[in-house]
């Protein structure tokens, strides 16, 4: 597994938690005295995209028994109610720590308070929540706003002095990834001549990306010349719609996406996409490290951000042969 570097951000000195050993209550850490594996409950968003598949693989490999863990995995099928039920079940089981990728930003306060009352550390992986940071131990993820800004900067630079009629395939409504990418993108195009014709969620999936793009093409036709897809999968779904409309992706409609999966970089290498911003899904090693520190009562920082790159066609051709996901 290719180790990727992480930046550490302790949001505020006081926010960096020095955890007391979780030896009391339901969340007693069975792994802290070397008496057995660390029991982990992991609630994953779902299996909606190539990014998610890579992220799940990374977490499962890192939280494996040969690394000192006993993992209970739950796929929420992109439903918050399934995640809340899973977390409550983990609390009842008395796990030593909970890891979850929150499908949306809001609505977590009650269940996070229940985990805190049970003295079970909660580590967010991937997306963030709007709950008070005291309700979770740490987050390991990517800087979505920076990703959106990088994508927006590419559009602003490449269409400077030219007309850019842009449509946006947004990620899952209410998710931190969609919210923050939108914020960063809009900040980057502010004050430019880039015209946003429409913006609609494709829920991070290929099928919905295709359907929404079909709607955009019916409504705006050939006036569209730029697509910003907030993940590769929606962009890949949009390719089918663009070709079915008799247009050439990468030329008639230039496409910028976020994730940097093999399929996305392949579309970039063959000229169907024009620019891809990475969102590193290989978070498992850092999550495992943070969990071990937390259950051992060591100081844990509030936020660990993965380093992301961005790819043009030449960089994609170079990266593909050794791309780990
Ligand atoms: C980003 C992650 C997003 C990806 C999508 O960290 O939450 O969810 O960009 C995935 O591919 O579905």
mmCIF file of C-alpha atoms and ligand atoms in Angstrom:
data_model
loop_
_atom_site.group_PDB
_atom_site.id
_atom_site.type_symbol
_atom_site.label_atom_id
_atom_site.label_comp_id
_atom_site.label_asym_id
_atom_site.label_seq_id
_atom_site.Cartn_x
_atom_site.Cartn_y
_atom_site.Cartn_z
ATOM 1 C CA UNK A 1 0.000 0.000 0.000
ATOM 2 C CA UNK A 2 1.506 3.268 -1.119
ATOM 3 C CA UNK A 3 1.913 5.475 1.949
ATOM 4 C CA UNK A 4 0.712 8.984 1.269
ATOM 5 C CA UNK A 5 1.855 11.915 3.345
ATOM 6 C CA UNK A 6 -0.522 13.801 5.559
ATOM 7 C CA UNK A 7 -0.532 17.300 6.914
ATOM 8 C CA UNK A 8 -1.458 17.643 10.562
ATOM 9 C CA UNK A 9 -3.731 20.468 11.626
ATOM 10 C CA UNK A 10 -4.533 20.835 15.306
ATOM 11 C CA UNK A 11 -7.374 23.296 14.822
ATOM 12 C CA UNK A 12 -6.600 24.861 18.161
ATOM 13 C CA UNK A 13 -4.060 23.808 20.749
ATOM 14 C CA UNK A 14 -6.901 23.151 23.166
ATOM 15 C CA UNK A 15 -8.708 21.103 20.550
ATOM 16 C CA UNK A 16 -5.979 18.544 20.267
ATOM 17 C CA UNK A 17 -7.265 15.850 22.575
ATOM 18 C CA UNK A 18 -5.091 14.072 25.113
ATOM 19 C CA UNK A 19 -7.345 11.072 25.615
ATOM 20 C CA UNK A 20 -7.459 9.364 28.983
ATOM 21 C CA UNK A 21 -7.233 5.621 28.504
ATOM 22 C CA UNK A 22 -10.707 4.304 27.690
ATOM 23 C CA UNK A 23 -10.512 1.660 30.359
ATOM 24 C CA UNK A 24 -13.914 2.309 31.966
ATOM 25 C CA UNK A 25 -17.462 2.012 30.595
ATOM 26 C CA UNK A 26 -18.710 0.078 27.599
ATOM 27 C CA UNK A 27 -15.886 1.262 25.455
ATOM 28 C CA UNK A 28 -13.084 -0.353 27.416
ATOM 29 C CA UNK A 29 -10.109 -0.659 25.087
ATOM 30 C CA UNK A 30 -9.324 -4.358 25.018
ATOM 31 C CA UNK A 31 -6.217 -3.613 22.949
ATOM 32 C CA UNK A 32 -4.547 -1.176 25.317
ATOM 33 C CA UNK A 33 -2.975 -3.743 27.611
ATOM 34 C CA UNK A 34 -2.019 -6.056 24.731
ATOM 35 C CA UNK A 35 -4.781 -8.380 25.941
ATOM 36 C CA UNK A 36 -6.369 -8.745 22.515
ATOM 37 C CA UNK A 37 -7.383 -6.974 19.305
ATOM 38 C CA UNK A 38 -8.785 -3.446 19.266
ATOM 39 C CA UNK A 39 -12.493 -3.778 18.476
ATOM 40 C CA UNK A 40 -13.503 -1.334 15.742
ATOM 41 C CA UNK A 41 -16.916 -0.493 14.329
ATOM 42 C CA UNK A 42 -16.650 1.112 10.868
ATOM 43 C CA UNK A 43 -19.698 2.655 9.170
ATOM 44 C CA UNK A 44 -18.938 3.400 5.499
ATOM 45 C CA UNK A 45 -21.061 5.686 3.287
ATOM 46 C CA UNK A 46 -21.793 3.011 0.688
ATOM 47 C CA UNK A 47 -20.284 1.713 -2.573
ATOM 48 C CA UNK A 48 -21.351 4.553 -4.878
ATOM 49 C CA UNK A 49 -18.091 5.255 -6.704
ATOM 50 C CA UNK A 50 -14.635 4.045 -7.640
ATOM 51 C CA UNK A 51 -13.251 6.358 -4.987
ATOM 52 C CA UNK A 52 -15.398 4.701 -2.313
ATOM 53 C CA UNK A 53 -14.255 1.239 -3.381
ATOM 54 C CA UNK A 54 -10.617 2.292 -3.022
ATOM 55 C CA UNK A 55 -11.319 3.967 0.318
ATOM 56 C CA UNK A 56 -13.093 0.898 1.730
ATOM 57 C CA UNK A 57 -10.228 -1.365 0.586
ATOM 58 C CA UNK A 58 -7.689 0.933 2.237
ATOM 59 C CA UNK A 59 -9.584 1.001 5.544
ATOM 60 C CA UNK A 60 -10.244 -2.769 5.608
ATOM 61 C CA UNK A 61 -6.567 -3.546 4.919
ATOM 62 C CA UNK A 62 -5.374 -1.174 7.640
ATOM 63 C CA UNK A 63 -7.969 -2.291 10.218
ATOM 64 C CA UNK A 64 -7.258 -5.990 9.616
ATOM 65 C CA UNK A 65 -6.632 -8.635 12.276
ATOM 66 C CA UNK A 66 -2.941 -8.905 11.373
ATOM 67 C CA UNK A 67 -2.673 -5.234 12.349
ATOM 68 C CA UNK A 68 -4.217 -5.807 15.794
ATOM 69 C CA UNK A 69 -7.869 -5.046 15.030
ATOM 70 C CA UNK A 70 -11.193 -6.865 15.096
ATOM 71 C CA UNK A 71 -13.312 -5.015 12.528
ATOM 72 C CA UNK A 72 -17.089 -4.855 12.262
ATOM 73 C CA UNK A 73 -17.946 -3.242 8.883
ATOM 74 C CA UNK A 74 -21.268 -1.677 7.882
ATOM 75 C CA UNK A 75 -22.233 -0.323 4.416
ATOM 76 C CA UNK A 76 -24.890 2.388 4.871
ATOM 77 C CA UNK A 77 -25.976 2.444 1.209
ATOM 78 C CA UNK A 78 -25.701 6.266 1.337
ATOM 79 C CA UNK A 79 -28.410 6.534 4.032
ATOM 80 C CA UNK A 80 -27.756 8.511 7.230
ATOM 81 C CA UNK A 81 -30.321 6.491 9.193
ATOM 82 C CA UNK A 82 -28.324 3.332 8.461
ATOM 83 C CA UNK A 83 -25.156 4.966 9.771
ATOM 84 C CA UNK A 84 -26.853 6.123 12.966
ATOM 85 C CA UNK A 85 -28.223 2.604 13.562
ATOM 86 C CA UNK A 86 -24.797 1.080 12.927
ATOM 87 C CA UNK A 87 -23.095 3.472 15.347
ATOM 88 C CA UNK A 88 -25.686 2.676 18.037
ATOM 89 C CA UNK A 89 -25.063 -1.007 17.463
ATOM 90 C CA UNK A 90 -21.305 -0.493 17.820
ATOM 91 C CA UNK A 91 -21.928 1.308 21.141
ATOM 92 C CA UNK A 92 -24.083 -1.585 22.361
ATOM 93 C CA UNK A 93 -21.366 -4.056 21.331
ATOM 94 C CA UNK A 94 -18.899 -2.069 23.452
ATOM 95 C CA UNK A 95 -16.329 -1.492 20.699
ATOM 96 C CA UNK A 96 -13.074 0.245 21.594
ATOM 97 C CA UNK A 97 -13.410 2.855 18.844
ATOM 98 C CA UNK A 98 -15.813 3.900 16.085
ATOM 99 C CA UNK A 99 -14.731 5.012 12.614
ATOM 100 C CA UNK A 100 -17.272 6.496 10.217
ATOM 101 C CA UNK A 101 -17.471 8.402 6.967
ATOM 102 C CA UNK A 102 -20.496 10.699 7.462
ATOM 103 C CA UNK A 103 -22.676 10.690 4.361
ATOM 104 C CA UNK A 104 -23.912 14.222 5.147
ATOM 105 C CA UNK A 105 -22.663 17.023 7.423
ATOM 106 C CA UNK A 106 -25.656 17.518 9.743
ATOM 107 C CA UNK A 107 -27.738 15.416 12.158
ATOM 108 C CA UNK A 108 -25.016 13.635 14.159
ATOM 109 C CA UNK A 109 -25.084 15.404 17.544
ATOM 110 C CA UNK A 110 -27.277 12.886 19.409
ATOM 111 C CA UNK A 111 -25.471 9.740 18.338
ATOM 112 C CA UNK A 112 -22.068 11.331 18.857
ATOM 113 C CA UNK A 113 -23.119 12.321 22.391
ATOM 114 C CA UNK A 114 -24.146 8.691 22.999
ATOM 115 C CA UNK A 115 -20.687 7.498 21.899
ATOM 116 C CA UNK A 116 -19.004 10.119 24.077
ATOM 117 C CA UNK A 117 -21.122 9.096 27.085
ATOM 118 C CA UNK A 118 -20.010 5.505 26.449
ATOM 119 C CA UNK A 119 -16.383 6.760 26.388
ATOM 120 C CA UNK A 120 -15.855 5.395 22.888
ATOM 121 C CA UNK A 121 -13.575 7.569 20.715
ATOM 122 C CA UNK A 122 -15.041 8.425 17.302
ATOM 123 C CA UNK A 123 -12.699 9.016 14.368
ATOM 124 C CA UNK A 124 -14.209 10.559 11.225
ATOM 125 C CA UNK A 125 -12.686 9.344 7.984
ATOM 126 C CA UNK A 126 -13.217 11.093 4.656
ATOM 127 C CA UNK A 127 -16.074 13.588 5.116
ATOM 128 C CA UNK A 128 -16.699 15.972 8.042
ATOM 129 C CA UNK A 129 -19.690 16.839 10.246
ATOM 130 C CA UNK A 130 -21.009 20.145 11.582
ATOM 131 C CA UNK A 131 -21.191 18.829 15.166
ATOM 132 C CA UNK A 132 -19.082 20.428 17.890
ATOM 133 C CA UNK A 133 -15.512 19.080 17.524
ATOM 134 C CA UNK A 134 -15.592 17.996 21.183
ATOM 135 C CA UNK A 135 -17.988 15.250 20.092
ATOM 136 C CA UNK A 136 -15.407 13.413 18.012
ATOM 137 C CA UNK A 137 -11.741 12.622 18.505
ATOM 138 C CA UNK A 138 -10.264 13.332 15.083
ATOM 139 C CA UNK A 139 -10.881 13.455 11.331
ATOM 140 C CA UNK A 140 -8.690 11.931 8.659
ATOM 141 C CA UNK A 141 -9.624 13.190 5.210
ATOM 142 C CA UNK A 142 -8.973 15.500 2.288
ATOM 143 C CA UNK A 143 -9.316 19.256 1.792
ATOM 144 C CA UNK A 144 -12.465 19.406 -0.346
ATOM 145 C CA UNK A 145 -12.539 23.201 -0.539
ATOM 146 C CA UNK A 146 -9.000 23.237 -1.932
ATOM 147 C CA UNK A 147 -9.980 20.568 -4.464
ATOM 148 C CA UNK A 148 -12.915 22.707 -5.632
ATOM 149 C CA UNK A 149 -10.688 25.770 -5.788
ATOM 150 C CA UNK A 150 -8.090 23.920 -7.883
ATOM 151 C CA UNK A 151 -10.789 22.823 -10.328
ATOM 152 C CA UNK A 152 -12.217 26.360 -10.495
ATOM 153 C CA UNK A 153 -8.783 27.880 -11.047
ATOM 154 C CA UNK A 154 -8.218 25.540 -13.978
ATOM 155 C CA UNK A 155 -11.502 26.691 -15.571
ATOM 156 C CA UNK A 156 -10.746 30.371 -14.911
ATOM 157 C CA UNK A 157 -7.221 30.054 -16.375
ATOM 158 C CA UNK A 158 -8.220 27.986 -19.398
ATOM 159 C CA UNK A 159 -11.209 30.110 -20.362
ATOM 160 C CA UNK A 160 -9.710 33.526 -19.622
ATOM 161 C CA UNK A 161 -10.953 35.843 -22.378
ATOM 162 C CA UNK A 162 -13.124 33.094 -23.854
ATOM 163 C CA UNK A 163 -16.802 32.312 -23.204
ATOM 164 C CA UNK A 164 -17.311 29.537 -20.684
ATOM 165 C CA UNK A 165 -20.865 28.222 -20.316
ATOM 166 C CA UNK A 166 -20.546 25.744 -17.511
ATOM 167 C CA UNK A 167 -22.756 23.103 -15.923
ATOM 168 C CA UNK A 168 -22.006 21.415 -12.597
ATOM 169 C CA UNK A 169 -22.691 17.838 -11.503
ATOM 170 C CA UNK A 170 -22.718 18.220 -7.717
ATOM 171 C CA UNK A 171 -22.006 15.408 -5.277
ATOM 172 C CA UNK A 172 -24.445 14.068 -2.684
ATOM 173 C CA UNK A 173 -26.663 16.867 -1.379
ATOM 174 C CA UNK A 174 -25.618 17.939 2.109
ATOM 175 C CA UNK A 175 -22.304 16.103 2.031
ATOM 176 C CA UNK A 176 -19.185 17.957 3.134
ATOM 177 C CA UNK A 177 -17.468 16.934 -0.102
ATOM 178 C CA UNK A 178 -20.161 18.571 -2.252
ATOM 179 C CA UNK A 179 -20.597 21.614 -0.007
ATOM 180 C CA UNK A 180 -16.905 22.411 0.265
ATOM 181 C CA UNK A 181 -16.041 21.692 -3.375
ATOM 182 C CA UNK A 182 -18.809 24.082 -4.404
ATOM 183 C CA UNK A 183 -17.464 26.746 -2.042
ATOM 184 C CA UNK A 184 -13.909 26.413 -3.333
ATOM 185 C CA UNK A 185 -14.943 26.297 -6.995
ATOM 186 C CA UNK A 186 -17.199 29.353 -6.756
ATOM 187 C CA UNK A 187 -14.475 31.296 -4.946
ATOM 188 C CA UNK A 188 -12.015 30.525 -7.763
ATOM 189 C CA UNK A 189 -14.342 31.636 -10.597
ATOM 190 C CA UNK A 190 -15.598 34.744 -8.773
ATOM 191 C CA UNK A 191 -15.033 37.883 -10.859
ATOM 192 C CA UNK A 192 -14.352 35.894 -14.066
ATOM 193 C CA UNK A 193 -16.575 35.588 -17.189
ATOM 194 C CA UNK A 194 -17.357 31.946 -16.388
ATOM 195 C CA UNK A 195 -21.148 31.548 -16.611
ATOM 196 C CA UNK A 196 -22.740 28.779 -14.496
ATOM 197 C CA UNK A 197 -25.792 27.717 -16.547
ATOM 198 C CA UNK A 198 -26.934 25.060 -14.068
ATOM 199 C CA UNK A 199 -25.866 22.972 -11.107
ATOM 200 C CA UNK A 200 -27.552 19.768 -9.939
ATOM 201 C CA UNK A 201 -26.675 16.741 -7.848
ATOM 202 C CA UNK A 202 -25.714 13.497 -9.521
ATOM 203 C CA UNK A 203 -25.157 11.908 -6.087
ATOM 204 C CA UNK A 204 -21.583 10.885 -6.933
ATOM 205 C CA UNK A 205 -22.798 8.035 -9.179
ATOM 206 C CA UNK A 206 -22.251 7.319 -12.904
ATOM 207 C CA UNK A 207 -25.898 6.578 -13.616
ATOM 208 C CA UNK A 208 -27.168 9.779 -12.014
ATOM 209 C CA UNK A 209 -24.371 11.782 -13.618
ATOM 210 C CA UNK A 210 -25.507 10.518 -17.017
ATOM 211 C CA UNK A 211 -29.183 11.276 -16.370
ATOM 212 C CA UNK A 212 -28.533 14.811 -15.110
ATOM 213 C CA UNK A 213 -26.180 15.545 -18.037
ATOM 214 C CA UNK A 214 -28.860 14.357 -20.459
ATOM 215 C CA UNK A 215 -31.188 16.913 -18.868
ATOM 216 C CA UNK A 216 -28.591 19.669 -19.148
ATOM 217 C CA UNK A 217 -28.040 18.874 -22.844
ATOM 218 C CA UNK A 218 -31.769 18.870 -23.554
ATOM 219 C CA UNK A 219 -32.109 22.253 -21.855
ATOM 220 C CA UNK A 220 -28.917 24.043 -22.987
ATOM 221 C CA UNK A 221 -27.737 22.030 -26.000
ATOM 222 C CA UNK A 222 -24.536 23.040 -27.685
ATOM 223 C CA UNK A 223 -24.227 26.231 -25.607
ATOM 224 C CA UNK A 224 -22.562 24.128 -22.871
ATOM 225 C CA UNK A 225 -18.787 24.092 -23.348
ATOM 226 C CA UNK A 226 -17.541 23.209 -19.851
ATOM 227 C CA UNK A 227 -18.572 20.542 -17.314
ATOM 228 C CA UNK A 228 -17.396 20.493 -13.700
ATOM 229 C CA UNK A 229 -18.183 17.059 -12.231
ATOM 230 C CA UNK A 230 -17.508 16.851 -8.496
ATOM 231 C CA UNK A 231 -16.287 13.279 -8.897
ATOM 232 C CA UNK A 232 -14.897 11.110 -11.706
ATOM 233 C CA UNK A 233 -17.886 8.760 -11.736
ATOM 234 C CA UNK A 234 -20.435 11.454 -12.555
ATOM 235 C CA UNK A 235 -18.071 12.753 -15.234
ATOM 236 C CA UNK A 236 -17.762 9.253 -16.702
ATOM 237 C CA UNK A 237 -21.538 8.899 -16.736
ATOM 238 C CA UNK A 238 -21.808 12.291 -18.466
ATOM 239 C CA UNK A 239 -19.503 11.070 -21.277
ATOM 240 C CA UNK A 240 -22.247 8.724 -22.496
ATOM 241 C CA UNK A 241 -24.784 11.564 -22.567
ATOM 242 C CA UNK A 242 -22.390 13.926 -24.365
ATOM 243 C CA UNK A 243 -21.568 11.364 -27.070
ATOM 244 C CA UNK A 244 -25.250 10.412 -27.477
ATOM 245 C CA UNK A 245 -25.910 14.117 -28.194
ATOM 246 C CA UNK A 246 -23.373 13.952 -31.054
ATOM 247 C CA UNK A 247 -20.780 16.016 -29.180
ATOM 248 C CA UNK A 248 -17.106 15.213 -28.518
ATOM 249 C CA UNK A 249 -16.138 15.212 -24.821
ATOM 250 C CA UNK A 250 -12.838 16.940 -24.150
ATOM 251 C CA UNK A 251 -13.339 19.143 -27.209
ATOM 252 C CA UNK A 252 -16.952 20.411 -27.629
ATOM 253 C CA UNK A 253 -17.362 20.183 -23.868
ATOM 254 C CA UNK A 254 -14.209 20.427 -21.756
ATOM 255 C CA UNK A 255 -14.452 18.419 -18.534
ATOM 256 C CA UNK A 256 -12.818 18.859 -15.131
ATOM 257 C CA UNK A 257 -13.444 16.302 -12.385
ATOM 258 C CA UNK A 258 -12.283 15.460 -8.859
ATOM 259 C CA UNK A 259 -11.032 12.133 -7.421
ATOM 260 C CA UNK A 260 -8.191 10.882 -9.642
ATOM 261 C CA UNK A 261 -9.256 7.236 -9.899
ATOM 262 C CA UNK A 262 -7.750 4.993 -12.587
ATOM 263 C CA UNK A 263 -10.911 5.333 -14.675
ATOM 264 C CA UNK A 264 -10.816 9.111 -14.356
ATOM 265 C CA UNK A 265 -7.146 9.353 -15.286
ATOM 266 C CA UNK A 266 -7.736 6.974 -18.201
ATOM 267 C CA UNK A 267 -10.466 9.282 -19.537
ATOM 268 C CA UNK A 268 -8.001 12.161 -19.102
ATOM 269 C CA UNK A 269 -5.163 10.296 -20.871
ATOM 270 C CA UNK A 270 -7.413 9.540 -23.843
ATOM 271 C CA UNK A 271 -8.591 13.152 -24.106
ATOM 272 C CA UNK A 272 -12.208 12.765 -22.936
ATOM 273 C CA UNK A 273 -11.489 14.625 -19.681
ATOM 274 C CA UNK A 274 -9.266 17.739 -19.622
ATOM 275 C CA UNK A 275 -8.183 18.061 -15.984
ATOM 276 C CA UNK A 276 -8.535 15.861 -12.865
ATOM 277 C CA UNK A 277 -7.999 16.983 -9.275
ATOM 278 C CA UNK A 278 -6.997 14.218 -6.873
ATOM 279 C CA UNK A 279 -8.839 13.338 -3.676
ATOM 280 C CA UNK A 280 -6.697 10.710 -1.992
ATOM 281 C CA UNK A 281 -8.843 7.747 -0.758
ATOM 282 C CA UNK A 282 -5.908 5.840 0.777
ATOM 283 C CA UNK A 283 -6.682 6.939 4.332
ATOM 284 C CA UNK A 284 -6.510 3.538 6.076
ATOM 285 C CA UNK A 285 -2.968 3.660 7.444
ATOM 286 C CA UNK A 286 -3.451 7.076 9.032
ATOM 287 C CA UNK A 287 -6.851 6.078 10.457
ATOM 288 C CA UNK A 288 -5.323 2.952 12.035
ATOM 289 C CA UNK A 289 -2.491 5.032 13.505
ATOM 290 C CA UNK A 290 -4.915 7.565 14.994
ATOM 291 C CA UNK A 291 -7.194 4.843 16.402
ATOM 292 C CA UNK A 292 -4.280 3.055 18.105
ATOM 293 C CA UNK A 293 -3.095 6.335 19.629
ATOM 294 C CA UNK A 294 -6.593 7.260 20.785
ATOM 295 C CA UNK A 295 -7.386 3.951 22.460
ATOM 296 C CA UNK A 296 -3.960 3.991 24.123
ATOM 297 C CA UNK A 297 -4.839 7.382 25.596
ATOM 298 C CA UNK A 298 -2.155 9.237 23.628
ATOM 299 C CA UNK A 299 -2.538 12.816 22.360
ATOM 300 C CA UNK A 300 -4.481 12.912 19.075
ATOM 301 C CA UNK A 301 -4.770 15.908 16.774
ATOM 302 C CA UNK A 302 -8.147 17.080 15.507
ATOM 303 C CA UNK A 303 -7.467 16.899 11.792
ATOM 304 C CA UNK A 304 -5.149 15.015 9.435
ATOM 305 C CA UNK A 305 -5.401 16.095 5.786
ATOM 306 C CA UNK A 306 -4.057 13.952 2.965
ATOM 307 C CA UNK A 307 -1.954 15.599 0.273
ATOM 308 C CA UNK A 308 -3.742 15.870 -3.086
ATOM 309 C CA UNK A 309 -2.267 16.445 -6.554
ATOM 310 C CA UNK A 310 -3.847 17.546 -9.855
ATOM 311 C CA UNK A 311 -3.381 16.002 -13.287
ATOM 312 C CA UNK A 312 -3.303 17.222 -16.885
ATOM 313 C CA UNK A 313 -3.144 14.734 -19.767
ATOM 314 C CA UNK A 314 0.642 14.295 -19.657
ATOM 315 C CA UNK A 315 0.647 13.772 -15.875
ATOM 316 C CA UNK A 316 -2.152 11.201 -16.208
ATOM 317 C CA UNK A 317 -0.231 9.220 -18.854
ATOM 318 C CA UNK A 318 2.800 9.215 -16.509
ATOM 319 C CA UNK A 319 0.862 8.245 -13.372
ATOM 320 C CA UNK A 320 -1.404 5.524 -14.782
ATOM 321 C CA UNK A 321 1.062 2.584 -14.993
ATOM 322 C CA UNK A 322 1.675 2.678 -11.232
ATOM 323 C CA UNK A 323 -1.630 4.163 -10.039
ATOM 324 C CA UNK A 324 -2.618 2.301 -6.828
ATOM 325 C CA UNK A 325 -6.386 2.910 -7.280
HETATM 326 C C1 LIG B 1 -14.502 12.522 -1.154
HETATM 327 C C2 LIG B 1 -15.583 11.459 -1.075
HETATM 328 C C3 LIG B 1 -16.454 11.510 -2.288
HETATM 329 C C4 LIG B 1 -15.715 11.216 -3.586
HETATM 330 C C5 LIG B 1 -16.757 10.463 -4.337
HETATM 331 O O1 LIG B 1 -13.664 12.425 -0.056
HETATM 332 O O2 LIG B 1 -16.388 11.645 0.070
HETATM 333 O O3 LIG B 1 -17.454 10.499 -2.141
HETATM 334 O O4 LIG B 1 -15.287 12.362 -4.262
HETATM 335 C C6 LIG B 1 -17.324 9.588 -3.244
HETATM 336 O O5 LIG B 1 -16.275 9.709 -5.427
HETATM 337 O O6 LIG B 1 -18.526 9.028 -3.617
#
